[in-house]
């Protein structure tokens, strides 16, 4: 019986490890997408060559609008990051539950007296 319990423990640990790995990979892909978006936006800002020189009013207004848009996008990225951080534990729980559901109940414990 000790061997059966040990096998069950190993199986459960394996399922949890696989589920955690699966969730981590998914989270890593999302994080990488966010990093790429931030890098693209950062490159766009550098290409704009924002300066404090006295320039034409239209150009200054354009830069102000661009800055406003970037601030809005930053807010969106922060909200997305918060949401992803909230979803990560839930997806891990779902992955564990799904992996546990895929196991066939092959272990039978019997007691003899």
Coordinates of C-alpha atoms in Angstrom, one line a residue, residues 8-106:
X8 CA -0.1 8.6 -6.3
X9 CA 2.1 11.3 -4.8
X10 CA 4.5 11.1 -7.7
X11 CA 1.6 11.3 -10.2
X12 CA 0.1 14.3 -8.5
X13 CA 3.4 16.1 -8.3
X14 CA 4.0 15.4 -12.0
X15 CA 0.6 16.7 -12.9
X16 CA 1.1 19.9 -10.9
X17 CA 4.6 20.4 -12.3
X18 CA 3.3 20.0 -15.9
X19 CA 0.4 22.4 -15.2
X20 CA 2.7 24.9 -13.7
X21 CA 5.1 24.6 -16.7
X22 CA 2.2 25.0 -19.2
X23 CA 1.0 28.1 -17.4
X24 CA 4.5 29.6 -17.2
X25 CA 5.0 29.1 -20.9
X26 CA 1.7 30.8 -21.7
X27 CA 2.5 33.7 -19.3
X28 CA 6.0 34.0 -20.9
X29 CA 4.5 34.4 -24.4
X30 CA 2.1 37.1 -23.2
X31 CA 4.9 38.9 -21.4
X32 CA 7.1 38.8 -24.5
X33 CA 4.3 40.3 -26.6
X34 CA 4.0 43.1 -24.1
X35 CA 7.7 43.7 -24.2
X36 CA 7.7 43.8 -28.0
X37 CA 4.9 46.4 -28.0
X38 CA 6.8 48.5 -25.5
X39 CA 10.0 48.3 -27.5
X40 CA 8.2 49.3 -30.7
X41 CA 6.6 52.3 -29.0
X42 CA 9.9 53.2 -27.5
X43 CA 11.6 53.2 -30.9
X44 CA 8.8 55.3 -32.3
X45 CA 9.3 57.9 -29.6
X46 CA 13.1 58.0 -30.3
X47 CA 12.4 58.4 -34.0
X48 CA 10.2 61.4 -33.3
X49 CA 13.2 63.4 -32.2
X50 CA 11.3 65.3 -29.5
X51 CA 13.1 68.5 -28.5
X52 CA 12.5 71.6 -26.5
X53 CA 13.5 73.9 -29.4
X54 CA 11.0 76.6 -30.5
X55 CA 9.2 74.9 -33.4
X56 CA 6.1 75.6 -35.4
X57 CA 2.9 75.5 -33.4
X58 CA 1.5 72.6 -35.5
X59 CA 4.6 70.4 -34.9
X60 CA 4.4 71.1 -31.1
X61 CA 0.7 70.2 -31.1
X62 CA 1.5 67.0 -32.9
X63 CA 4.1 66.1 -30.3
X64 CA 1.7 67.0 -27.5
X65 CA -1.0 64.7 -29.1
X66 CA 1.6 61.9 -29.5
X67 CA 2.6 62.2 -25.9
X68 CA -1.0 62.1 -24.8
X69 CA -1.6 58.9 -26.9
X70 CA 1.5 57.3 -25.5
X71 CA 0.3 58.1 -22.0
X72 CA -3.0 56.4 -22.8
X73 CA -1.2 53.4 -24.2
X74 CA 0.9 53.2 -21.1
X75 CA -2.3 53.1 -19.0
X76 CA -3.6 50.3 -21.2
X77 CA -0.4 48.3 -20.8
X78 CA -0.5 48.7 -17.0
X79 CA -4.1 47.6 -16.9
X80 CA -3.3 44.6 -19.2
X81 CA -0.3 43.7 -16.9
X82 CA -2.5 43.9 -13.8
X83 CA -5.1 41.7 -15.5
X84 CA -2.5 39.2 -16.6
X85 CA -1.1 39.0 -13.1
X86 CA -4.7 38.3 -11.8
X87 CA -5.3 35.7 -14.6
X88 CA -2.0 33.8 -14.0
X89 CA -3.0 32.0 -10.8
X90 CA -6.5 31.2 -12.3
X91 CA -4.9 29.7 -15.4
X92 CA -2.6 27.6 -13.2
X93 CA -5.5 26.3 -11.2
X94 CA -7.4 25.5 -14.4
X95 CA -4.4 23.7 -15.9
X96 CA -4.0 21.7 -12.7
X97 CA -7.7 20.8 -12.7
X98 CA -7.6 19.9 -16.4
X99 CA -4.5 17.8 -16.0
X100 CA -6.0 16.1 -13.0
X101 CA -9.1 15.4 -14.9
X102 CA -7.1 13.7 -17.7
X103 CA -5.8 11.1 -15.3
X104 CA -7.5 7.8 -15.3
X105 CA -8.4 6.5 -11.8
X106 CA -6.1 3.5 -12.1

